[in-house]
GROMACS .gro file of C-alpha atoms in nm:
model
  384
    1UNK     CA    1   1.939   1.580   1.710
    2UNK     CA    2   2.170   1.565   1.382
    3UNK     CA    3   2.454   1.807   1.344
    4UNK     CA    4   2.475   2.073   1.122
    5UNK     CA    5   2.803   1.851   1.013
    6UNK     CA    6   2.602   1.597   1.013
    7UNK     CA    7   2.347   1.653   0.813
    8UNK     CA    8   2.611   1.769   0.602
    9UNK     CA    9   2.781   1.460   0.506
   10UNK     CA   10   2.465   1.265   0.471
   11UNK     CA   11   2.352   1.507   0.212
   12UNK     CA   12   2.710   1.489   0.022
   13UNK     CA   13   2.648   1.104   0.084
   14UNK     CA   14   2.327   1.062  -0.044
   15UNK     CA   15   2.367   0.907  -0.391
   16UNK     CA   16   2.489   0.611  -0.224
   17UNK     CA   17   2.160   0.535  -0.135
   18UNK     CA   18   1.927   0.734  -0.397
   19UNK     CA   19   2.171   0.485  -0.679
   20UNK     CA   20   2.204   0.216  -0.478
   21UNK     CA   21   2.245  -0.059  -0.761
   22UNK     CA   22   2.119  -0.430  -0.742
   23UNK     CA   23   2.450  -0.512  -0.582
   24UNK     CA   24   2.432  -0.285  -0.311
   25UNK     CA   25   2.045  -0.439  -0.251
   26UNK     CA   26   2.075  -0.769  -0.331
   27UNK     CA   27   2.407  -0.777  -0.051
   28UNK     CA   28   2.193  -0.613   0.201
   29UNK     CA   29   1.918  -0.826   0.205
   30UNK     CA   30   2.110  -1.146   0.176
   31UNK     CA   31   2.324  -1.044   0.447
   32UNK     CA   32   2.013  -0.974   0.679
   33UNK     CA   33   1.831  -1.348   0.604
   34UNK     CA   34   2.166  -1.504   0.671
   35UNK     CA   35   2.186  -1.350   1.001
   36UNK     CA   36   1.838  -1.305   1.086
   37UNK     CA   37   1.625  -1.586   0.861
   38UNK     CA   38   1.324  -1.547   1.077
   39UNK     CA   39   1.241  -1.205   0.911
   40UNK     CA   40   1.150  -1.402   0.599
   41UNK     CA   41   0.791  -1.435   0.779
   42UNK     CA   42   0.770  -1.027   0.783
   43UNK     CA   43   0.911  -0.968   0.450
   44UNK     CA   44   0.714  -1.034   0.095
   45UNK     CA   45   0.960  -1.255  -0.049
   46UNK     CA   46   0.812  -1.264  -0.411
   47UNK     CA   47   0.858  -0.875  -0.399
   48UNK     CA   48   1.233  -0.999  -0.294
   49UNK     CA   49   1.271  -1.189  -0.619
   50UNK     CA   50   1.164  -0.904  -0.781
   51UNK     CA   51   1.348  -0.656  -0.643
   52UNK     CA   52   1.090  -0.408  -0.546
   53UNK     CA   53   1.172  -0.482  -0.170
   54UNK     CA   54   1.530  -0.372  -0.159
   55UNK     CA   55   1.498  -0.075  -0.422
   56UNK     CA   56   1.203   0.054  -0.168
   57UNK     CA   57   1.402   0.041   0.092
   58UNK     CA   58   1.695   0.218   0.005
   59UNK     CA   59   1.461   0.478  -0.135
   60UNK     CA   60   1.306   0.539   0.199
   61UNK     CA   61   1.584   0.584   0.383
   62UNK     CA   62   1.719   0.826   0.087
   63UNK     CA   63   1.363   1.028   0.132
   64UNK     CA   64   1.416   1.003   0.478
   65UNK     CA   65   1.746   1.150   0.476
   66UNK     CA   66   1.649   1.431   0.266
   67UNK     CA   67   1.311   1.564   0.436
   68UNK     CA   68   1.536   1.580   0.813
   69UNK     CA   69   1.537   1.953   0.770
   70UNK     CA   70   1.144   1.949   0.634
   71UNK     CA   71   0.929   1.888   0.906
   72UNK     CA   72   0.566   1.858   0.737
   73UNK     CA   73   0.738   1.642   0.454
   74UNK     CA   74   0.925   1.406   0.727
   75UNK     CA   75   0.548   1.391   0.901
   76UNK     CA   76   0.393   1.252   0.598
   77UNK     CA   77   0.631   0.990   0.523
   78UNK     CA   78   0.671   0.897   0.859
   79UNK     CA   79   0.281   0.793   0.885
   80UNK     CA   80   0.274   0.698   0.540
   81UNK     CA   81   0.597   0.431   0.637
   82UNK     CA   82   0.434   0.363   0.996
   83UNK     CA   83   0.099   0.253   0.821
   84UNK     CA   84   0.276  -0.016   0.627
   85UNK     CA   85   0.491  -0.149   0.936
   86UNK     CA   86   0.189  -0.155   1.150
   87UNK     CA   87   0.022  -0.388   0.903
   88UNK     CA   88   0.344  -0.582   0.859
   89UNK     CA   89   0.375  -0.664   1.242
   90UNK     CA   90   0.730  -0.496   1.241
   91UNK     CA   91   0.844  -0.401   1.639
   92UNK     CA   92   1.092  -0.219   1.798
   93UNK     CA   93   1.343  -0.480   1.848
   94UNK     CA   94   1.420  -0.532   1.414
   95UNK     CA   95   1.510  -0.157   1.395
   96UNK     CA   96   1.853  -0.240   1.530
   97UNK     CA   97   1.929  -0.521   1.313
   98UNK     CA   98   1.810  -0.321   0.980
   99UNK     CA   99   2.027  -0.053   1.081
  100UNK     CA  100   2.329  -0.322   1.145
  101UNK     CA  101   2.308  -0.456   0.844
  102UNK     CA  102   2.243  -0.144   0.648
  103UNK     CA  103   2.553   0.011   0.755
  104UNK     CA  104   2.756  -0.278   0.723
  105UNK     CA  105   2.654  -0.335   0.363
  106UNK     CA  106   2.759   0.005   0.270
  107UNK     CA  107   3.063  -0.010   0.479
  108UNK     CA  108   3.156  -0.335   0.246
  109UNK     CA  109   3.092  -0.220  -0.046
  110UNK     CA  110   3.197   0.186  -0.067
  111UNK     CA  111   3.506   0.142   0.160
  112UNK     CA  112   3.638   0.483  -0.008
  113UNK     CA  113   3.318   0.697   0.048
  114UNK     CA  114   3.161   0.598   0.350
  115UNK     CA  115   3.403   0.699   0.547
  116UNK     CA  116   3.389   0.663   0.946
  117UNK     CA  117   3.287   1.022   0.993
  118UNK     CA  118   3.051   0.967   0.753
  119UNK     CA  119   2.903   0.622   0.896
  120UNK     CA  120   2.918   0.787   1.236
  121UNK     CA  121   2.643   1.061   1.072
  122UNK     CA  122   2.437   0.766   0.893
  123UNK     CA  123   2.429   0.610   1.218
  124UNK     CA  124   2.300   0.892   1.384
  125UNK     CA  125   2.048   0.989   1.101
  126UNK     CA  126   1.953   0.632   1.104
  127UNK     CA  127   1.889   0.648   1.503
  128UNK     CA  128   1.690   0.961   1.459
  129UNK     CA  129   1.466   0.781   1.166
  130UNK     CA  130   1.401   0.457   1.409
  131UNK     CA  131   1.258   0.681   1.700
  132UNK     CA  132   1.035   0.858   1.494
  133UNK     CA  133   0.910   0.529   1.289
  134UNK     CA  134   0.900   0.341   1.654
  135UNK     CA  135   0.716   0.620   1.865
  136UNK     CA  136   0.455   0.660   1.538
  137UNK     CA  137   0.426   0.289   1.512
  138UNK     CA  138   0.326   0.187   1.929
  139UNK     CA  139   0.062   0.478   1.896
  140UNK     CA  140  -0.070   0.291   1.580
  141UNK     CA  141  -0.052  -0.032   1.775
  142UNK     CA  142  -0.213   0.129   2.082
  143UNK     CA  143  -0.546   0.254   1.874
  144UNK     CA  144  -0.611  -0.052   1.670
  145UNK     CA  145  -0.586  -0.264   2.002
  146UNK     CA  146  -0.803   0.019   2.202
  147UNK     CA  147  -1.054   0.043   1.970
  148UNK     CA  148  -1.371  -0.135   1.979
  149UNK     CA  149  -1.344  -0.512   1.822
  150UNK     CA  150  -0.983  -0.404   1.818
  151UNK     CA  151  -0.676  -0.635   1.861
  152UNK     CA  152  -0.342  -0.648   1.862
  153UNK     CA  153  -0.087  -0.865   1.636
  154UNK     CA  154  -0.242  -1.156   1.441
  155UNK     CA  155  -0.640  -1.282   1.473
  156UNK     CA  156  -0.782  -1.619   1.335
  157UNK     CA  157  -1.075  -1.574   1.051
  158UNK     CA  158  -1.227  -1.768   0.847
  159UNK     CA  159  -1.341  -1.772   0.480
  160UNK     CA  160  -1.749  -1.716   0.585
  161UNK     CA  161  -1.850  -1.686   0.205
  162UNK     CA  162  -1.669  -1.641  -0.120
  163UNK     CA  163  -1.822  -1.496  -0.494
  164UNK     CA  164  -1.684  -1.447  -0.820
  165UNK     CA  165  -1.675  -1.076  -0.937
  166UNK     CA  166  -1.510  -1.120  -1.276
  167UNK     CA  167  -1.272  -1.355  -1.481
  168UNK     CA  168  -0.958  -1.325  -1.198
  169UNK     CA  169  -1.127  -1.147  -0.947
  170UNK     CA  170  -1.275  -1.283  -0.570
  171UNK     CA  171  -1.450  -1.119  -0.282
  172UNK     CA  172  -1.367  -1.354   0.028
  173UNK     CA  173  -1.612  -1.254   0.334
  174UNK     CA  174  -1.426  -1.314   0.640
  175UNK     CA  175  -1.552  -1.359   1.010
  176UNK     CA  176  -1.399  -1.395   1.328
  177UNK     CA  177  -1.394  -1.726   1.424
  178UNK     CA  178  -1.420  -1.619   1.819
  179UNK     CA  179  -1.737  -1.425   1.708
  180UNK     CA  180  -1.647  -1.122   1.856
  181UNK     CA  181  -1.689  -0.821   1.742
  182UNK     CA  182  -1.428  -0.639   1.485
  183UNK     CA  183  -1.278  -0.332   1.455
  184UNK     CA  184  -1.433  -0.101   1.199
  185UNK     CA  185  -1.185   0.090   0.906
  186UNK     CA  186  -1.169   0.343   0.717
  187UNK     CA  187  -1.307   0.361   0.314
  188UNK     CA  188  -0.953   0.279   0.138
  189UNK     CA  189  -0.787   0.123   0.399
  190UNK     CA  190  -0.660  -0.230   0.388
  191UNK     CA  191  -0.595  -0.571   0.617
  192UNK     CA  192  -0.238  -0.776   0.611
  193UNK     CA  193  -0.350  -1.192   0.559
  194UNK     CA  194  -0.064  -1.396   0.699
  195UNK     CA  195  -0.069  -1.826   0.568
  196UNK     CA  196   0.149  -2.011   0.596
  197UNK     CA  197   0.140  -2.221   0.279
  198UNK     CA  198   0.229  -2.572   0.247
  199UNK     CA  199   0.501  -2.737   0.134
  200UNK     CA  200   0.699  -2.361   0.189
  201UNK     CA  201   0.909  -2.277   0.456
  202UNK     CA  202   0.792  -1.897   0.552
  203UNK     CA  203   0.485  -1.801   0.658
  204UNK     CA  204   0.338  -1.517   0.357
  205UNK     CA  205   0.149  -1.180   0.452
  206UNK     CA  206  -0.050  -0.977   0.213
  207UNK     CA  207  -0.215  -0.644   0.207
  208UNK     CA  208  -0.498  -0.667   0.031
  209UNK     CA  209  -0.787  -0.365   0.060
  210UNK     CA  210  -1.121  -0.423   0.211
  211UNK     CA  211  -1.347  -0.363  -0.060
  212UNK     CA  212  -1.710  -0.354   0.155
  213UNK     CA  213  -1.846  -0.354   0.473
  214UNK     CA  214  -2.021  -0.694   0.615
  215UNK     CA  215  -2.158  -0.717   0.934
  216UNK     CA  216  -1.883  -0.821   1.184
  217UNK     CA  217  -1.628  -0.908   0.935
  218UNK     CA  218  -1.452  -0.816   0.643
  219UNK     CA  219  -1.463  -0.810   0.255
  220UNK     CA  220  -1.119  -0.837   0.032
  221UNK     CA  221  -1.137  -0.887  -0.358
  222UNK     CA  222  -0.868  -1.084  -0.477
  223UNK     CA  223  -0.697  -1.135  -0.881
  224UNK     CA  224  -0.507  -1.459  -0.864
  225UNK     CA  225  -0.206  -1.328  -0.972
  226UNK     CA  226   0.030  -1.449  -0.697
  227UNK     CA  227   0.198  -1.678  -0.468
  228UNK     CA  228  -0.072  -1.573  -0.168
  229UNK     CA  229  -0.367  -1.491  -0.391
  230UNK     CA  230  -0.345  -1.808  -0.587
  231UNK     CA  231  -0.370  -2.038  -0.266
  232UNK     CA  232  -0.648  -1.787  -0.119
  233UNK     CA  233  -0.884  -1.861  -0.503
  234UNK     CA  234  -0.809  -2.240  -0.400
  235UNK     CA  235  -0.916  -2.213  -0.054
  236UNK     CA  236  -1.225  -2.387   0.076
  237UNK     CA  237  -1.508  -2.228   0.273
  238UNK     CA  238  -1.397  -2.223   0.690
  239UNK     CA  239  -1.044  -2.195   0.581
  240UNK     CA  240  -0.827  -2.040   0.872
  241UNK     CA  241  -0.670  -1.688   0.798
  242UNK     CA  242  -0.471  -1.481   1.044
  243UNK     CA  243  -0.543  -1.120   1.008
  244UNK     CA  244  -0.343  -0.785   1.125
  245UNK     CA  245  -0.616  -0.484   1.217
  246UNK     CA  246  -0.689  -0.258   0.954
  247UNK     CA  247  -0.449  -0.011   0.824
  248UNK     CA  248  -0.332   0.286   0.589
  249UNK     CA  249  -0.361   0.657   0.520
  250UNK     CA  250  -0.479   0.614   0.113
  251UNK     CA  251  -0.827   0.729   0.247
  252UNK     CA  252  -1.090   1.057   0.145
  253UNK     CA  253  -1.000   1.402   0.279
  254UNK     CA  254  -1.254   1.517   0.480
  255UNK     CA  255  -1.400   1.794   0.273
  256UNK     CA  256  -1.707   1.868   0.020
  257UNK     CA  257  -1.494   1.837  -0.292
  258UNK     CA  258  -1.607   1.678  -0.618
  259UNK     CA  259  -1.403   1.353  -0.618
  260UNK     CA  260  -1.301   1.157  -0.875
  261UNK     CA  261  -1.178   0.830  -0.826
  262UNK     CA  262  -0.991   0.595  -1.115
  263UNK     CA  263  -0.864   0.286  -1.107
  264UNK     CA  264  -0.702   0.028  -1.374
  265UNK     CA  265  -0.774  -0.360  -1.287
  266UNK     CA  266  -0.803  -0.477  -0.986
  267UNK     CA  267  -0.734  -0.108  -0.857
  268UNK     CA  268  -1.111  -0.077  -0.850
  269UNK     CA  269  -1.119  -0.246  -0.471
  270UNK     CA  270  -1.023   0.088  -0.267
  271UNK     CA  271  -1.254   0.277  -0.484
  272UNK     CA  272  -1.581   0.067  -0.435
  273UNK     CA  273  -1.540   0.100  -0.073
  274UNK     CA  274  -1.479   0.454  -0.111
  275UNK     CA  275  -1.792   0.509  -0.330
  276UNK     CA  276  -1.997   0.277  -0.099
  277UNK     CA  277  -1.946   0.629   0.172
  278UNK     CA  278  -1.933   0.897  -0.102
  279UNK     CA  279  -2.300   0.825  -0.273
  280UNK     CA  280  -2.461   0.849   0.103
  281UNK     CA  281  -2.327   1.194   0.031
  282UNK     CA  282  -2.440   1.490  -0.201
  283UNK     CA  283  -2.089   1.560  -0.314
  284UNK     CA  284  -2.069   1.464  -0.728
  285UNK     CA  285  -1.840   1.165  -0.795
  286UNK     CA  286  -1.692   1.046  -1.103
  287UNK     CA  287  -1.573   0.668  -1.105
  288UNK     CA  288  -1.345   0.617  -1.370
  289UNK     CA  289  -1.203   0.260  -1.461
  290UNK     CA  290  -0.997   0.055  -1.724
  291UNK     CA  291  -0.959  -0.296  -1.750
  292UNK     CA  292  -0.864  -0.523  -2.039
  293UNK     CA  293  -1.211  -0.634  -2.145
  294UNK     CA  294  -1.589  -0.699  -1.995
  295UNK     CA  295  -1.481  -1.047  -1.861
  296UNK     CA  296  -1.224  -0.914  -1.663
  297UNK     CA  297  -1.449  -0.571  -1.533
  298UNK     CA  298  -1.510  -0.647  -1.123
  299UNK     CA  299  -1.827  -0.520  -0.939
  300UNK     CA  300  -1.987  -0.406  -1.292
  301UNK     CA  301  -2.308  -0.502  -1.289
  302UNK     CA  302  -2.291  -0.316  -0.878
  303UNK     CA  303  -2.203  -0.016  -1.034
  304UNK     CA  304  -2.442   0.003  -1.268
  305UNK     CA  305  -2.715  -0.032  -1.040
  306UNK     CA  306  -2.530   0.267  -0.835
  307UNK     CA  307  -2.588   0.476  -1.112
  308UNK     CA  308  -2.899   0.409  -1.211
  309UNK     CA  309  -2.989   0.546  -0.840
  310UNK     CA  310  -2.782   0.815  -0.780
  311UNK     CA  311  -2.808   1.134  -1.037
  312UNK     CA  312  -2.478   1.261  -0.855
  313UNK     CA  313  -2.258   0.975  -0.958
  314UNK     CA  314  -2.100   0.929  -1.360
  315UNK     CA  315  -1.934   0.584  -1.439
  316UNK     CA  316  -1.723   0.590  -1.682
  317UNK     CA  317  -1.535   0.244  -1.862
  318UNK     CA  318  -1.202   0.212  -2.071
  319UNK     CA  319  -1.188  -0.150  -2.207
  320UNK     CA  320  -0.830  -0.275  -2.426
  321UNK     CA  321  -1.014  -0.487  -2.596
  322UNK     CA  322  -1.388  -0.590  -2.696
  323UNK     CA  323  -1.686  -0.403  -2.647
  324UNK     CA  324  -1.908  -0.313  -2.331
  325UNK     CA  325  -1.737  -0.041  -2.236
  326UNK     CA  326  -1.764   0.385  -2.312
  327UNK     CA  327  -1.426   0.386  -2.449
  328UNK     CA  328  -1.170   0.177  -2.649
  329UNK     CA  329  -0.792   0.160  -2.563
  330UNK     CA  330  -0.589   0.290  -2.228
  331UNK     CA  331  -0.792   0.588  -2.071
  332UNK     CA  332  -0.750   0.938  -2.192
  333UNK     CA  333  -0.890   1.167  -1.959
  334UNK     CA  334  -0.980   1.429  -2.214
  335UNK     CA  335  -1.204   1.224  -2.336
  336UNK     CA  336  -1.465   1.322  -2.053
  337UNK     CA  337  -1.546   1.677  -1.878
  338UNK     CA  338  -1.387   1.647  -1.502
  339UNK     CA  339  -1.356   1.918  -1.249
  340UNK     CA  340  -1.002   1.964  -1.307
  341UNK     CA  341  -0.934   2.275  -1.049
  342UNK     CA  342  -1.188   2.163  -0.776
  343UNK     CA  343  -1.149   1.797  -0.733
  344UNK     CA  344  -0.974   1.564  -0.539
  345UNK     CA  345  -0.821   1.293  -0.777
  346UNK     CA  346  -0.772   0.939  -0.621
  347UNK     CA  347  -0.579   0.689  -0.822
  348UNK     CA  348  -0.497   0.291  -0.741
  349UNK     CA  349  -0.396   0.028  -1.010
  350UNK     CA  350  -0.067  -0.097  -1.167
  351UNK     CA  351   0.211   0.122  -1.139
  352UNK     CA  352   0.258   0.211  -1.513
  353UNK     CA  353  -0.132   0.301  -1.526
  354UNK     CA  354  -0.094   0.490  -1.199
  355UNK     CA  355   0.202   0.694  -1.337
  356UNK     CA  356   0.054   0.730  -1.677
  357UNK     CA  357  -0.286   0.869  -1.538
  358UNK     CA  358  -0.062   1.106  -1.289
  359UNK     CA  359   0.090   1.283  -1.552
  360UNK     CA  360  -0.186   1.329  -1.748
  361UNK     CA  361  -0.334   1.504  -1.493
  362UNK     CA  362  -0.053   1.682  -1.403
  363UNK     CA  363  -0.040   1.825  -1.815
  364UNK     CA  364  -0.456   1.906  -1.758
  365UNK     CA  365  -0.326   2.136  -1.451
  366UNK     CA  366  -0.419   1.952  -1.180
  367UNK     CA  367  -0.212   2.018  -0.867
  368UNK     CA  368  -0.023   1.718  -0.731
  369UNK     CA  369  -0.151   1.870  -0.367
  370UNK     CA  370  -0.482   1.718  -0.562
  371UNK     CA  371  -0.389   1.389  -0.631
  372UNK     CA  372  -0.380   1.059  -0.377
  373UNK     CA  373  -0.277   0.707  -0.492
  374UNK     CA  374  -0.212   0.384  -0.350
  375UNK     CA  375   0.033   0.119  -0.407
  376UNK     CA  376   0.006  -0.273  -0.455
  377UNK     CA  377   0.334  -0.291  -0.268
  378UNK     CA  378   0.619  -0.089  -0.190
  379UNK     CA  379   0.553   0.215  -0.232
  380UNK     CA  380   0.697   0.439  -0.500
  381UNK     CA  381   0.655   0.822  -0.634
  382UNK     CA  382   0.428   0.874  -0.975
  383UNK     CA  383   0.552   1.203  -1.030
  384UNK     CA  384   0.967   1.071  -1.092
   0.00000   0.00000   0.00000
């Protein structure tokens, strides 16, 4: 348990991690690949470069720090946190070395402020934050292996079948190559690729969503916009992929709410397998989407023919540019009719859409207790 003094000084230090600058984060994380280069295979190194890794971090920790004394907050990230790690292989044994390296980075560089009393509490907070990720984390690991077709760490697929949904866009079908069966996932949820690419020295993993239900394998749609998706567009048919089981928590609430689901670009994969369950349903759905033109507009012509069958469902298109869609220019949801006060609002896309389309809702009156969204990486909170 943390101290009442304790918990104290971690509050007072706070803004050493809620401000941590690029110096704080780039030290840190080239302190940890000195001493410990064989977490370059966990870590998404192009996120590195970016710096999207080592802000999230710090960030996390900061959240964590701050929702100690909130129990139902501190449950939410924990699972939302444990989700990720689970999918990212991470174990028991690299919580010590983050936590080494953490608090020698800040003991380097804010000599004055953190203080050995107040390392001594960030030590113990950080202790405290471990268990609860590590406990969360082996249950995670214990129901994906359980679990019928499940498995535990990395499996070998293969590319079964591969189709062009738009201008950037793929669907790759992958199948065990044992032939055994595979465990099944929730609408929403996503799979981690690891490849090793050649001619690099770390192995790359990826989350990328599953986007529709084959038999005995699995579906991802893929924009070649990357390091990972680039080599996976160039791939041949039987190419070997290792796979983590299927994970996340961005999935529908269990309740007989209108639901309205938007997504900008290649945001649209969580939302087709989501509307693949919803239209067995009798719930209305609104599927709301805005890309930059028809070329670029994935699983169109699908969702048209959804439409055309189901009275319940209304598709509606932004496009930037060029015609083919309902509306011109970045989506304005007062340009439709939406069930602002009954709804449950999912969102998934680039962050600036995401955090554009949250606060739109937000000025319409939505609740944020009505609104669920999903990052293409480290996470981060639309509402700041």
């Amino acid at each position: 348990m943390l101290s009442e003094h304790h918990f104290a000084l971690i509050k007072q230090s706070l803004p050493l991690l809620a401000n941590a600058g690029v110096a704080v984060t780039e030290h840190f994380y080239t302190r940890l690949f000195s001493e410990q280069p064989e977490l370059k295979h966990i870590f998404n190194l192009s996120n590195q470069a970016s710096g999207k890794q080592q802000f999230a971090l710090f960030a996390a920790i900061a959240r964590f720090a701050t929702y100690l004394d909130t129990p139902e907050r501190l449950a939410q990230l924990t699972a939302q946190i444990a989700n990720k790690h689970v999918a990212l292989q991470i174990k028991p044994e690299h919580y010590p070395i983050v936590g080494a390296n953490l608090l020698a980075t800040l003991r380097t560089l804010f000599p004055a402020e953190f203080t050995p009393e107040v390392e001594a509490a960030w030590a113990n907070a950080y202790g405290i934050i471990a268990d609860l990720l590590i406990t969360a984390e082996a249950g995670k690991y214990q129901q994906m292996q359980n679990q019928m077709g499940g498995w535990y760490g990395l499996r070998t697929f293969y590319i079964a079948d591969m189709i062009e949904e738009s201008a950037h866009v793929k669907s790759f079908y992958l199948k065990p190559l044992d032939g055994k069966a595979v465990a099944n996932y929730v609408s929403g949820q996503f799979i981690t690729v690891s490849v090793h690419i050649p001619n690099t020295e770390y192995r790359q993993q990826r989350h990328y969503t599953l986007s529709g239900r084959i038999h005995n394998g699995y579906r991802i749609s893929v924009k070649n916009d990357g390091l990972v998706s680039a080599y996976l567009h160039q791939c041949p048919l039987g190419t070997e992929l290792q796979l983590a089981p299927p994970a996340g928590d961005f999935t529908l609430r269990a309740n007989q709410k209108p639901k309205v689901l938007i997504s900008g670009g290649v945001g649209i994969t969580p939302m087709v397998a989501m509307l693949e369950e919803l239209i067995t349903q009798a719930s209305p759905v609104w599927f709301l989407h805005a890309c930059q033109n028809a070329q670029q507009h994935s699983f169109k012509h699908w969702l048209v023919e959804q439409q055309a069958l189901n009275n319940t469902l209304i598709c509606k298109t932004w496009y930037e540019e060029g015609d083919g869609a309902d509306f011109s220019g970045r989506m304005d949801i007062d340009a439709i009719a939406l069930p602002l006060t009954e709804a449950d609002f999912y969102l998934c896309g680039p962050e600036a859409f995401m955090r554009g389309i949250y606060h739109q809702l937000i000025a319409a009156q939505v609740s944020p207790n009505q609104i669920y969204y999903e990052m293409f990486g480290p996470h981060s909170d639309l509402s700041a």
